[in-house]
Short mmCIF file of C-alpha atoms and ligand atoms in Angstrom, two decimals:
data_model
loop_
_atom_site.label_atom_id
_atom_site.label_comp_id
_atom_site.label_asym_id
_atom_site.label_seq_id
_atom_site.Cartn_x
_atom_site.Cartn_y
_atom_site.Cartn_z
CA UNK A 30 25.42 -10.51 7.21
CA UNK A 31 23.02 -8.62 5.50
CA UNK A 32 20.76 -4.90 6.50
CA UNK A 33 17.11 -5.92 6.47
CA UNK A 34 14.92 -3.29 5.78
CA UNK A 35 11.13 -3.15 6.49
CA UNK A 36 8.54 -1.56 5.47
CA UNK A 37 4.75 -1.70 8.22
CA UNK A 38 1.76 -1.99 5.25
CA UNK A 39 -0.42 -0.68 7.58
CA UNK A 40 0.95 2.01 9.16
CA UNK A 41 3.87 2.62 6.25
CA UNK A 42 6.55 2.69 9.47
CA UNK A 43 9.96 2.06 7.97
CA UNK A 44 12.78 -0.20 10.13
CA UNK A 45 15.80 -1.71 9.47
CA UNK A 46 17.12 -5.13 11.46
CA UNK A 47 21.01 -6.41 11.24
CA UNK A 48 19.42 -10.48 10.90
CA UNK A 49 21.06 -13.76 8.46
CA UNK A 50 19.49 -14.84 6.11
CA UNK A 51 18.73 -17.82 7.51
CA UNK A 52 16.15 -15.29 10.64
CA UNK A 53 12.97 -15.44 10.18
CA UNK A 54 11.52 -12.88 8.58
CA UNK A 55 10.23 -9.95 10.90
CA UNK A 56 6.57 -9.60 11.40
CA UNK A 57 5.18 -7.32 13.57
CA UNK A 58 5.81 -3.90 13.72
CA UNK A 59 7.42 -2.06 16.59
CA UNK A 60 4.89 0.97 15.06
CA UNK A 61 1.35 -0.24 14.83
CA UNK A 62 2.09 -3.54 17.01
CA UNK A 63 0.25 -5.82 14.01
CA UNK A 64 1.64 -8.20 11.76
CA UNK A 65 1.78 -6.48 8.06
CA UNK A 66 5.60 -5.63 8.21
CA UNK A 67 6.94 -6.73 4.83
CA UNK A 68 11.01 -7.20 4.15
CA UNK A 69 12.81 -5.29 1.11
CA UNK A 70 16.91 -5.99 0.89
CA UNK A 71 18.73 -3.28 2.31
CA UNK A 72 21.42 -1.83 -0.33
CA UNK A 73 21.51 -2.96 -4.26
CA UNK A 74 18.73 -5.94 -5.47
CA UNK A 75 15.50 -4.12 -3.43
CA UNK A 76 14.05 -4.62 -7.49
CA UNK A 77 11.85 -6.84 -5.98
CA UNK A 78 10.97 -4.34 -3.70
CA UNK A 79 9.88 -1.29 -5.71
CA UNK A 80 8.10 -3.80 -7.85
CA UNK A 81 5.62 -4.68 -4.35
CA UNK A 82 4.74 -1.24 -3.14
CA UNK A 83 4.11 -0.03 -6.76
CA UNK A 84 1.73 -2.97 -8.42
CA UNK A 85 0.26 -1.75 -4.77
CA UNK A 86 0.23 1.73 -5.44
CA UNK A 87 -0.94 1.22 -9.08
CA UNK A 88 -3.68 -0.43 -7.75
CA UNK A 89 -4.86 2.07 -5.22
CA UNK A 90 -4.46 4.64 -7.81
CA UNK A 91 -7.24 2.56 -10.16
CA UNK A 92 -9.63 2.05 -6.86
CA UNK A 93 -9.56 6.37 -6.81
CA UNK A 94 -9.94 6.87 -10.85
CA UNK A 95 -13.32 4.00 -10.23
CA UNK A 96 -14.38 5.44 -7.43
CA UNK A 97 -14.52 9.37 -9.02
CA UNK A 98 -16.46 8.24 -12.50
CA UNK A 99 -18.81 6.57 -10.57
CA UNK A 100 -19.40 9.74 -8.12
ZN1 ZN B 5 3.11 -0.71 11.19
#
């Protein structure tokens, strides 16, 4: 049974969960109680997870820079 890593995109809480591949992914964050959990893959093959968060960070930085130039 694989271990799945979850990360909450709302409060950045991280947790690990043993699940079957066929199990429904968790959604609700135990920390902030909101449905913001995103599932990565434990062990190898976490490229997708990195891609996702990398894109998010890039996007966020762009917004910040845009703000600076504007003021
Ligand atoms: Zn959360």
